GROMACS .gro file of N, CA and C in nm:
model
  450
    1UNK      N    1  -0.191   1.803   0.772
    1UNK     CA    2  -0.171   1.660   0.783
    1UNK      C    3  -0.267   1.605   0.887
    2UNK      N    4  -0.339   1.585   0.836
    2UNK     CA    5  -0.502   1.529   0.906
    2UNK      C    6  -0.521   1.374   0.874
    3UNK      N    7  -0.637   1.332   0.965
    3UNK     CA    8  -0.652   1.173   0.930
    3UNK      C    9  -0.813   1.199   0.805
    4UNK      N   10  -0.832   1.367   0.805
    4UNK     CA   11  -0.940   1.372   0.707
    4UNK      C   12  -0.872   1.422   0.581
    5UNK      N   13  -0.758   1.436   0.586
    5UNK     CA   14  -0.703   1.477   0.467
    5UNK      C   15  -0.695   1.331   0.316
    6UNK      N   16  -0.771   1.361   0.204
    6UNK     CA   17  -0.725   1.296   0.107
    6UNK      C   18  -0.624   1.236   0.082
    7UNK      N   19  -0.624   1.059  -0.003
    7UNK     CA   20  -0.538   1.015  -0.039
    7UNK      C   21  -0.450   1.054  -0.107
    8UNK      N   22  -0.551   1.133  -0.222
    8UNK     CA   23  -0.450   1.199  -0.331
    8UNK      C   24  -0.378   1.287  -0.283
    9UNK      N   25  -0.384   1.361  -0.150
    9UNK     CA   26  -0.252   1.448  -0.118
    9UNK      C   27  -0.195   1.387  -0.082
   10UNK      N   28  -0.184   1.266  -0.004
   10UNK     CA   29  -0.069   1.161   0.077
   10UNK      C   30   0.029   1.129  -0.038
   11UNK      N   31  -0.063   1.116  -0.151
   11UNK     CA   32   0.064   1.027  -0.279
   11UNK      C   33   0.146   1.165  -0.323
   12UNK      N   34   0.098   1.254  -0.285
   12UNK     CA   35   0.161   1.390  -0.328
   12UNK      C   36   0.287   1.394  -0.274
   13UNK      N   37   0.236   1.352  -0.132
   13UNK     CA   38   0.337   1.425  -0.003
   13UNK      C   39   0.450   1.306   0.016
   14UNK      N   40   0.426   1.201  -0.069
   14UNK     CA   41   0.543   1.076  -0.068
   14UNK      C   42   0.682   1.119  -0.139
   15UNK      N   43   0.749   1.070  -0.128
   15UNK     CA   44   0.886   1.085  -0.110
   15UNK      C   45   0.862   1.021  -0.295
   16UNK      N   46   0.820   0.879  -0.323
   16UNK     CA   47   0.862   0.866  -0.444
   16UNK      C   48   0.708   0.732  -0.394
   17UNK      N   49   0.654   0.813  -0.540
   17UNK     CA   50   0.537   0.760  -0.543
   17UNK      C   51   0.532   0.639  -0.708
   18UNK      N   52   0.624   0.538  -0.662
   18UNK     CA   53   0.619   0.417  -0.773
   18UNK      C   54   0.544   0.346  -0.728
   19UNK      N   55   0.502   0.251  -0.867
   19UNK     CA   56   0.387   0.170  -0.862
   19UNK      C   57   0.454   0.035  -0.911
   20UNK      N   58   0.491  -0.061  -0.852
   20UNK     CA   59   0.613  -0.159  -0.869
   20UNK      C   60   0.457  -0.276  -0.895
   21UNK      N   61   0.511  -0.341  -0.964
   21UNK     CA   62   0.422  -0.464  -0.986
   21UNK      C   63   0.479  -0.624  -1.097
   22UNK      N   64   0.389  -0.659  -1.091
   22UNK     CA   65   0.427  -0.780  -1.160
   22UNK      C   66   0.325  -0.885  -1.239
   23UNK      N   67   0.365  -0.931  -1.366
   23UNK     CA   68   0.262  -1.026  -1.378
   23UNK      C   69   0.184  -1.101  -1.383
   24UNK      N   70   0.095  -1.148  -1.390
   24UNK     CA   71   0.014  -1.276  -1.309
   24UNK      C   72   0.081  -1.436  -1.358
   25UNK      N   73   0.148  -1.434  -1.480
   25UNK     CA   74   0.212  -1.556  -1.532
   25UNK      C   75   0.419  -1.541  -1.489
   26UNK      N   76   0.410  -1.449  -1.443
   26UNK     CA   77   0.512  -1.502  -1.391
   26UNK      C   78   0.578  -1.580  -1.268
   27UNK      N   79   0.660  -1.604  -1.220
   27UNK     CA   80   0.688  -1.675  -1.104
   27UNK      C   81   0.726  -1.593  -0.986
   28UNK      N   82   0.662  -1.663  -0.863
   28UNK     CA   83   0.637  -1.595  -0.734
   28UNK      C   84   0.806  -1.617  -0.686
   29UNK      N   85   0.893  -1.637  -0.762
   29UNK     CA   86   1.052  -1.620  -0.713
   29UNK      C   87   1.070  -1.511  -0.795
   30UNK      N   88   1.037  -1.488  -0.935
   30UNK     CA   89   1.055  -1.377  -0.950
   30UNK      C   90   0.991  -1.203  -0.885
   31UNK      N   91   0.877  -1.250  -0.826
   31UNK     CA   92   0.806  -1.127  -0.755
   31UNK      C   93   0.874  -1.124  -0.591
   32UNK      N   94   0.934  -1.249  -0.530
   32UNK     CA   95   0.962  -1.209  -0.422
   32UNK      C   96   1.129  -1.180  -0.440
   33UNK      N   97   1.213  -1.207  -0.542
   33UNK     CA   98   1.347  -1.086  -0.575
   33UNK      C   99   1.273  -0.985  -0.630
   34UNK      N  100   1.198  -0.924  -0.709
   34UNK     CA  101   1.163  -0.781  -0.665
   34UNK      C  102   1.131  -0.678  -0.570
   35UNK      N  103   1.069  -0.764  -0.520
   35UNK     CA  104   1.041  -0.698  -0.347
   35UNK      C  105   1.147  -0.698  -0.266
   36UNK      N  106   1.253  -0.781  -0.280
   36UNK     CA  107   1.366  -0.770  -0.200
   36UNK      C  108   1.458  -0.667  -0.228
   37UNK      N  109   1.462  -0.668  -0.353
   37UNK     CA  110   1.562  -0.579  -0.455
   37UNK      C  111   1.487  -0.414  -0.406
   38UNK      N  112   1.409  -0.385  -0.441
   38UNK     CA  113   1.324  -0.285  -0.400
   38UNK      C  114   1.282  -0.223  -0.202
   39UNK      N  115   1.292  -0.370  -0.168
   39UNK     CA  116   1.301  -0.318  -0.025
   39UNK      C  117   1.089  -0.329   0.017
   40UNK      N  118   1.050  -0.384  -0.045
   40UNK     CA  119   0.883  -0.359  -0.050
   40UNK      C  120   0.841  -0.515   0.010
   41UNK      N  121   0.683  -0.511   0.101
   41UNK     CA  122   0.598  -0.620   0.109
   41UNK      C  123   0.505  -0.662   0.040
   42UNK      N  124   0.481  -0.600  -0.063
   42UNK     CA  125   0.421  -0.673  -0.163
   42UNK      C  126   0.440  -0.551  -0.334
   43UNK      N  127   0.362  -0.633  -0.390
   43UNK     CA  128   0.349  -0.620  -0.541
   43UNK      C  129   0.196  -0.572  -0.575
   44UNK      N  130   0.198  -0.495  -0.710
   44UNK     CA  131   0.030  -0.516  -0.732
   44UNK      C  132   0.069  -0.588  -0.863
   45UNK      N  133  -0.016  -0.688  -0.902
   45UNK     CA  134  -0.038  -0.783  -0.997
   45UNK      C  135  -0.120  -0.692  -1.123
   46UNK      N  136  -0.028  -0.678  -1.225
   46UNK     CA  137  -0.144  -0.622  -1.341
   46UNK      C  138  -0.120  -0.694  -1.498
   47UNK      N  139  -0.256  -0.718  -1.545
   47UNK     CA  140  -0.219  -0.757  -1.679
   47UNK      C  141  -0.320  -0.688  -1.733
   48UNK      N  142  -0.203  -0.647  -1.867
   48UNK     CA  143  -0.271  -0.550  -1.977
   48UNK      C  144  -0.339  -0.375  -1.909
   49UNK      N  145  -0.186  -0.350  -1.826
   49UNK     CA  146  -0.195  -0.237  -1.722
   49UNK      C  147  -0.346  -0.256  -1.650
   50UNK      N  148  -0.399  -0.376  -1.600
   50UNK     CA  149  -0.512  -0.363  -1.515
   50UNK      C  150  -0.495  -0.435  -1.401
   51UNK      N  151  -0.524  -0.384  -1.298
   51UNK     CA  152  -0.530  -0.447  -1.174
   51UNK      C  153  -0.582  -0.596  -1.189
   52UNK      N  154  -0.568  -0.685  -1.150
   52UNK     CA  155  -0.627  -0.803  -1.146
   52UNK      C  156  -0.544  -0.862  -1.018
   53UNK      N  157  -0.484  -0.832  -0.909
   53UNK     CA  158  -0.435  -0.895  -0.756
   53UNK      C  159  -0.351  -0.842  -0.688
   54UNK      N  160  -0.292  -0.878  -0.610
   54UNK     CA  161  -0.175  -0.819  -0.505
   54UNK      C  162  -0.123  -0.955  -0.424
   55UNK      N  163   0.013  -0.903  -0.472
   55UNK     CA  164   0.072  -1.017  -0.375
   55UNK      C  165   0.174  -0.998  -0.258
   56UNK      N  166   0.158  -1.021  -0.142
   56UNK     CA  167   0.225  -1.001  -0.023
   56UNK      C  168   0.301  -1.081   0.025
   57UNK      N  169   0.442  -1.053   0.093
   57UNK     CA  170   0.517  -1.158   0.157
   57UNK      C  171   0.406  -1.285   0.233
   58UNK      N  172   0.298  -1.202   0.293
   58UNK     CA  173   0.228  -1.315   0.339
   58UNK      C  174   0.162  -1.367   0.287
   59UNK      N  175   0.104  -1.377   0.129
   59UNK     CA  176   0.038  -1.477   0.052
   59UNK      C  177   0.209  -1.577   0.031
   60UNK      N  178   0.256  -1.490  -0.017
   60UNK     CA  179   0.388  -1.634   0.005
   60UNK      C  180   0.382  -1.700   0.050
   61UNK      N  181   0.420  -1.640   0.235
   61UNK     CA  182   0.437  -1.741   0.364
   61UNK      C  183   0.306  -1.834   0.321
   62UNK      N  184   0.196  -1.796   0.359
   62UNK     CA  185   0.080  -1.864   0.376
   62UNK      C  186   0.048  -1.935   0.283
   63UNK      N  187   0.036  -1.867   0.155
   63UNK     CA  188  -0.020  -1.996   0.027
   63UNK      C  189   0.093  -2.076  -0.049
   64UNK      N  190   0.183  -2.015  -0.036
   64UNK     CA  191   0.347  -2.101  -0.100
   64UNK      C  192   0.385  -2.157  -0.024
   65UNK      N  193   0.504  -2.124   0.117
   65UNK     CA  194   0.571  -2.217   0.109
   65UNK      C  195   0.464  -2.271   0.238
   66UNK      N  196   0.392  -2.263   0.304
   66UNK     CA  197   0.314  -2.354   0.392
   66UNK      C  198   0.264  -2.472   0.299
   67UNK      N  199   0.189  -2.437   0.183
   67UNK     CA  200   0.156  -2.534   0.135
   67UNK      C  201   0.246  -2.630   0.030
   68UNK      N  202   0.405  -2.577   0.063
   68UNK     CA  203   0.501  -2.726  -0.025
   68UNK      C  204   0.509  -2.613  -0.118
   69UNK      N  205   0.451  -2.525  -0.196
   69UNK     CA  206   0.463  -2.461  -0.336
   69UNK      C  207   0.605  -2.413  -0.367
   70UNK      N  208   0.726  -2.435  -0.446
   70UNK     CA  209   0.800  -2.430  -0.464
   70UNK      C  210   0.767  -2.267  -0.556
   71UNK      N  211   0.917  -2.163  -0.523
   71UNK     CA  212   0.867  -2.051  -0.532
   71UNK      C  213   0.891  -2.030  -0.714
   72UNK      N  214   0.997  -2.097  -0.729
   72UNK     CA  215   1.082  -2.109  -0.919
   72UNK      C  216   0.946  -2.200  -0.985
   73UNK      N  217   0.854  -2.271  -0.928
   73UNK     CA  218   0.753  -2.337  -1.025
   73UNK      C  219   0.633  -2.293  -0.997
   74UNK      N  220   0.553  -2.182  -0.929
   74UNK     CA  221   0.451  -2.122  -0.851
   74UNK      C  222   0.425  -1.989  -0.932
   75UNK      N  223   0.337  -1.995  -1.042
   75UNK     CA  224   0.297  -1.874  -1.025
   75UNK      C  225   0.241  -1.800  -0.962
   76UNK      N  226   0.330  -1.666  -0.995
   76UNK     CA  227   0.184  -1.566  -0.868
   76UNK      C  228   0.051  -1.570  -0.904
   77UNK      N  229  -0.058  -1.623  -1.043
   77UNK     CA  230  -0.170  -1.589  -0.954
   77UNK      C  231  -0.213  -1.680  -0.939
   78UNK      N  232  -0.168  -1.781  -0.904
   78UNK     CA  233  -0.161  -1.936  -0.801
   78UNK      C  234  -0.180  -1.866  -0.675
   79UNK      N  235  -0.129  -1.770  -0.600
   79UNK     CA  236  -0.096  -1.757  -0.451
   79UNK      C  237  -0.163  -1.593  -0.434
   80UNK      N  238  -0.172  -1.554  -0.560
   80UNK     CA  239  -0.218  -1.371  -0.526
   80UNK      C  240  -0.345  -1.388  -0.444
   81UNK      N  241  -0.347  -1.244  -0.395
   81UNK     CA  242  -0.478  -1.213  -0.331
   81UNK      C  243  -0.606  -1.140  -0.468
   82UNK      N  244  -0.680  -1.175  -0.465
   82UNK     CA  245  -0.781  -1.129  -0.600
   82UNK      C  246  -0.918  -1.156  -0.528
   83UNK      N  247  -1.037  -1.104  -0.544
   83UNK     CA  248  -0.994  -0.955  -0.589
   83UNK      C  249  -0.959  -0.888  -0.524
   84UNK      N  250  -0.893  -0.751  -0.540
   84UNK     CA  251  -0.837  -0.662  -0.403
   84UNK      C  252  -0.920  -0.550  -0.399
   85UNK      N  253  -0.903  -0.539  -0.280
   85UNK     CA  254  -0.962  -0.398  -0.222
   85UNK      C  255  -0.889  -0.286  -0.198
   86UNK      N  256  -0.953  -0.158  -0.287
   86UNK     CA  257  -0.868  -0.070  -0.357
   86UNK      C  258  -0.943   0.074  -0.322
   87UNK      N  259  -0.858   0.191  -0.290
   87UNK     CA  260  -0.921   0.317  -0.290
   87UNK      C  261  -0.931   0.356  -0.409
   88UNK      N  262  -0.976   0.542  -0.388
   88UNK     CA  263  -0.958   0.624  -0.460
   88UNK      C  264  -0.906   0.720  -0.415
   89UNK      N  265  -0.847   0.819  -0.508
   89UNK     CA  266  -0.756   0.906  -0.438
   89UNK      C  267  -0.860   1.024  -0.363
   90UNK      N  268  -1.041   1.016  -0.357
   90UNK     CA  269  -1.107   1.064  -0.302
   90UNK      C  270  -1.099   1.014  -0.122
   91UNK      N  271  -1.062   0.860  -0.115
   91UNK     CA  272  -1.078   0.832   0.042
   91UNK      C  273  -0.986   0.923   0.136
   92UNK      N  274  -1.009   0.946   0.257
   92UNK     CA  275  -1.003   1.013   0.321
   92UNK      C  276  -0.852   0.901   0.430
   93UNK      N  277  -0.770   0.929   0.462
   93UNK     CA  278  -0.687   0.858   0.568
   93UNK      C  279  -0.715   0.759   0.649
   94UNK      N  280  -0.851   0.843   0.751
   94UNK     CA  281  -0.933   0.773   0.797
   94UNK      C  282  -0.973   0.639   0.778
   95UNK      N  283  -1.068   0.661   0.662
   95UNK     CA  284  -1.082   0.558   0.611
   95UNK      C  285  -1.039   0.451   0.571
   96UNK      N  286  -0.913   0.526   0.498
   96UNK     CA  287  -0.799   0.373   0.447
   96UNK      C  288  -0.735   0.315   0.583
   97UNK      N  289  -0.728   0.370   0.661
   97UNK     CA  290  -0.674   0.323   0.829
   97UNK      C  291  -0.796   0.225   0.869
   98UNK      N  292  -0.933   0.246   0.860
   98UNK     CA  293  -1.009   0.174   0.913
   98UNK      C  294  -1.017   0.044   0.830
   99UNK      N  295  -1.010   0.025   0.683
   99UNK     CA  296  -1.021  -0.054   0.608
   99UNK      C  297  -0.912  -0.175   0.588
  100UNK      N  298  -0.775  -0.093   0.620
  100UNK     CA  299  -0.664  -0.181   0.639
  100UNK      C  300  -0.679  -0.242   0.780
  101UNK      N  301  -0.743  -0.197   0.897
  101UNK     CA  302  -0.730  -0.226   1.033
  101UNK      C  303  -0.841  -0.385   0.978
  102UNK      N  304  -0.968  -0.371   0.966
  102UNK     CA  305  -1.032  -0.424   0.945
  102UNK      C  306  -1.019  -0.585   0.876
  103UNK      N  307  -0.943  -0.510   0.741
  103UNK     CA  308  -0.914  -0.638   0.685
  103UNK      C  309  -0.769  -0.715   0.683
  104UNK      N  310  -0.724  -0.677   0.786
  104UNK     CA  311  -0.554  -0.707   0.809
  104UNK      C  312  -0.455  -0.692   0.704
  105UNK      N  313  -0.490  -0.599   0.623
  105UNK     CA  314  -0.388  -0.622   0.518
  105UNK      C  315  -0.307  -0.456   0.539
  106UNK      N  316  -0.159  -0.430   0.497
  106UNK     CA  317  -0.063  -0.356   0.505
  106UNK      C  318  -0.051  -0.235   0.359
  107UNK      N  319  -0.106  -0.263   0.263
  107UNK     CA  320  -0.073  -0.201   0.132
  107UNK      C  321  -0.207  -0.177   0.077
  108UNK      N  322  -0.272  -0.115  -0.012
  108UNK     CA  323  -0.411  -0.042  -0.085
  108UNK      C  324  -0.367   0.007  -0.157
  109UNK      N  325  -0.407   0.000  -0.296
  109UNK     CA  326  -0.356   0.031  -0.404
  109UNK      C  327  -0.471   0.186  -0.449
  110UNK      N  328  -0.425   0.226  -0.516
  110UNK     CA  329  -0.536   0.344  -0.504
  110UNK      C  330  -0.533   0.400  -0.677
  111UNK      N  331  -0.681   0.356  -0.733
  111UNK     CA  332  -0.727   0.375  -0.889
  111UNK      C  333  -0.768   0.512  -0.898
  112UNK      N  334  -0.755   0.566  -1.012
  112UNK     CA  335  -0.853   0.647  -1.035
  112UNK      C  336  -0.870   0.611  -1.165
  113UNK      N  337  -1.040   0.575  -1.147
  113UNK     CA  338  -1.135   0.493  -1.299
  113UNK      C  339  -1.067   0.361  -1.242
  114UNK      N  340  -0.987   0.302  -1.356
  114UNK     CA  341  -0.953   0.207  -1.302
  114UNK      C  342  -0.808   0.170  -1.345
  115UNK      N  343  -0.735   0.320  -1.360
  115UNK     CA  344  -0.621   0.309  -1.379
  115UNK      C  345  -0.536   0.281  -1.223
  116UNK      N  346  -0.421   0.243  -1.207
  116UNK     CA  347  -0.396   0.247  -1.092
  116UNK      C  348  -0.291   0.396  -1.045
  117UNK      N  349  -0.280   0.513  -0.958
  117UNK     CA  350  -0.220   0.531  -0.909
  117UNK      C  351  -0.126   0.592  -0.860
  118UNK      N  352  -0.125   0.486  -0.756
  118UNK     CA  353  -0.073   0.466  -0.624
  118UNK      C  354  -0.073   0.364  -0.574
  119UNK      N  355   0.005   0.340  -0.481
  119UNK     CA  356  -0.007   0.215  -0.344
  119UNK      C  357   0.037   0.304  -0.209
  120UNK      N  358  -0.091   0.286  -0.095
  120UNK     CA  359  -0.039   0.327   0.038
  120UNK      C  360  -0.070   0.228   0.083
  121UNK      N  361   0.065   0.244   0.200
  121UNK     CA  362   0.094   0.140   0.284
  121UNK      C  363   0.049   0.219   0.468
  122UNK      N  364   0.038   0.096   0.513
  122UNK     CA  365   0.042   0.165   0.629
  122UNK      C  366   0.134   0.228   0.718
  123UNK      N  367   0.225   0.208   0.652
  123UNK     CA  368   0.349   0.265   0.687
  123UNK      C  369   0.330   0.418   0.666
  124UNK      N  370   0.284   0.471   0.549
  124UNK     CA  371   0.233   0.581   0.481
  124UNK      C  372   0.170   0.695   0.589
  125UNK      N  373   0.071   0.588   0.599
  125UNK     CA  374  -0.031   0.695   0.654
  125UNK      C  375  -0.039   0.687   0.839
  126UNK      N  376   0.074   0.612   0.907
  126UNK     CA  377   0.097   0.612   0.998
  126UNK      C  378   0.193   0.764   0.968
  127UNK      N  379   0.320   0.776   0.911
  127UNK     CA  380   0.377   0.897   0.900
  127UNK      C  381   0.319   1.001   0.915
  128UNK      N  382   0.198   0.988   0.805
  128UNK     CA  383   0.104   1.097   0.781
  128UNK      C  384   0.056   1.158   0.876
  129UNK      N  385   0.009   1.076   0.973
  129UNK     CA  386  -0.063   1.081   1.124
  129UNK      C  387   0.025   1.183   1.227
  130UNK      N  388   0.098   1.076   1.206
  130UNK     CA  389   0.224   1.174   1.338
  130UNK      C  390   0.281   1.297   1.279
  131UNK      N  391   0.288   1.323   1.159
  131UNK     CA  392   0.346   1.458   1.114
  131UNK      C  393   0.237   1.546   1.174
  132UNK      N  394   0.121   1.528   1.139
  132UNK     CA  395   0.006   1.580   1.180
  132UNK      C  396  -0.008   1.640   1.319
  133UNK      N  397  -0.012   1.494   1.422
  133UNK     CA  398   0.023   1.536   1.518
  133UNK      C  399   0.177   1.676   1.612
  134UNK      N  400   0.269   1.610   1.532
  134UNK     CA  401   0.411   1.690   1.556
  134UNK      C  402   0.356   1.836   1.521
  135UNK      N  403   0.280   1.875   1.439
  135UNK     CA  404   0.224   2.059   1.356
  135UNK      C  405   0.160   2.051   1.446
  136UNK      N  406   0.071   1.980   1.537
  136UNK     CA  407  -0.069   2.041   1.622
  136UNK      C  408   0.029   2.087   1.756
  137UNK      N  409   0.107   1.981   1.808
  137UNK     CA  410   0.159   1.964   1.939
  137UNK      C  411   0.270   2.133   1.940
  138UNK      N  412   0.318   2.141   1.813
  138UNK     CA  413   0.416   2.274   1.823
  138UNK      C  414   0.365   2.390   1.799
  139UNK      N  415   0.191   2.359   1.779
  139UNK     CA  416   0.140   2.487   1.746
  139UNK      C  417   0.086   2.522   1.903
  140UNK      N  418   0.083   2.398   1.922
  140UNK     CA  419   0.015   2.426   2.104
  140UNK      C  420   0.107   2.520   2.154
  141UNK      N  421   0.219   2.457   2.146
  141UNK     CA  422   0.335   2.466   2.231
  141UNK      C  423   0.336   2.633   2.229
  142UNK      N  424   0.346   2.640   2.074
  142UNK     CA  425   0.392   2.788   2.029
  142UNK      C  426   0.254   2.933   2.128
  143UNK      N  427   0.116   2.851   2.134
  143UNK     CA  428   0.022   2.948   2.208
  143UNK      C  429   0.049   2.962   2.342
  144UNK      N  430   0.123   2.835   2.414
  144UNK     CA  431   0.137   2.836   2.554
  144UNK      C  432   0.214   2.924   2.562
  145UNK      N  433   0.345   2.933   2.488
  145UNK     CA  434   0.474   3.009   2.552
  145UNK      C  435   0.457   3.132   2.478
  146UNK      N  436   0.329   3.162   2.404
  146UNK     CA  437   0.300   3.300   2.397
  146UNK      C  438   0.398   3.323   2.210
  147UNK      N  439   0.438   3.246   2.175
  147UNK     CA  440   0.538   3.253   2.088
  147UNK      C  441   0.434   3.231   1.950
  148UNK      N  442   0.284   3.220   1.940
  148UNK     CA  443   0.225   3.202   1.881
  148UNK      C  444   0.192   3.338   1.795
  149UNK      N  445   0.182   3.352   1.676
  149UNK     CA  446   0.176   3.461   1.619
  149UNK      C  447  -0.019   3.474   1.632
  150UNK      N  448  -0.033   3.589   1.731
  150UNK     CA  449  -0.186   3.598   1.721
  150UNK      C  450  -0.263   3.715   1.658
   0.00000   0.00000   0.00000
């Protein structure tokens, strides 16, 4: 559990690796009771199983209700984010950490070709990190107190 370790093992190492989404003609009340129902901050937007946006509690906040947009008459891709910026299950942790830091966003959807998937969140690969860390710190531990198998 490395920050050079592959995406595609992270989606491995997930607990439950769904790909929750929604359509671009439907309504942004119906995508934000999915996300609630589900427990999630955003959606990936696909039509005709293809990526085409992502929508986040904060395109809500920000492009709905700041701007008056009523959520029952608003479609999502009125308010989605498009185009999105997306791995592959080749990027490295690292990377998707630097890319989410960069562009402030929480979720990366991850294609291979241009099927989708996955979605990591930063939630994800923060776990990822510290598990990582927790194996290094007890392997230390284990050489100090001699308890290390050498």
């Amino acid at each position: 559990m490395k920050i050079s370790d592959t995406i595609g093992v992270v989606l491995k190492g997930k607990d439950e690796n769904r790909v929750l989404s929604i359509g671009p003609e439907q309504s942004v009340y119906e995508a934000i009771e999915k996300m609630a129902e589900h427990d999630v901050g955003a959606l990936l937007v696909l039509s005709n199983h293809r990526l085409v946006g992502i929508l986040s509690e904060r395109d809500y906040a920000r492009k709905g209700i700041l701007m008056g947009h009523a959520s029952r008459e608003t479609l999502v891709r009125q308010i989605m984010t498009s185009p999105v910026v997306f791995v592959s299950p080749r990027h490295t942790v690292d990377e998707c950490m630097a890319m989410m830091t960069e562009h402030h966003f929480r979720h990366l959807p991850v294609l291979q070709e241009e099927t989708v998937v996955g979605v990591i969140s930063i939630g994800d690969l923060v776990k990822w990190v510290i598990s990582g860390q927790e194996q290094a710190i007890q392997a230390l531990e284990g050489y100090i107190t001699g308890a290390y198998p050498g």
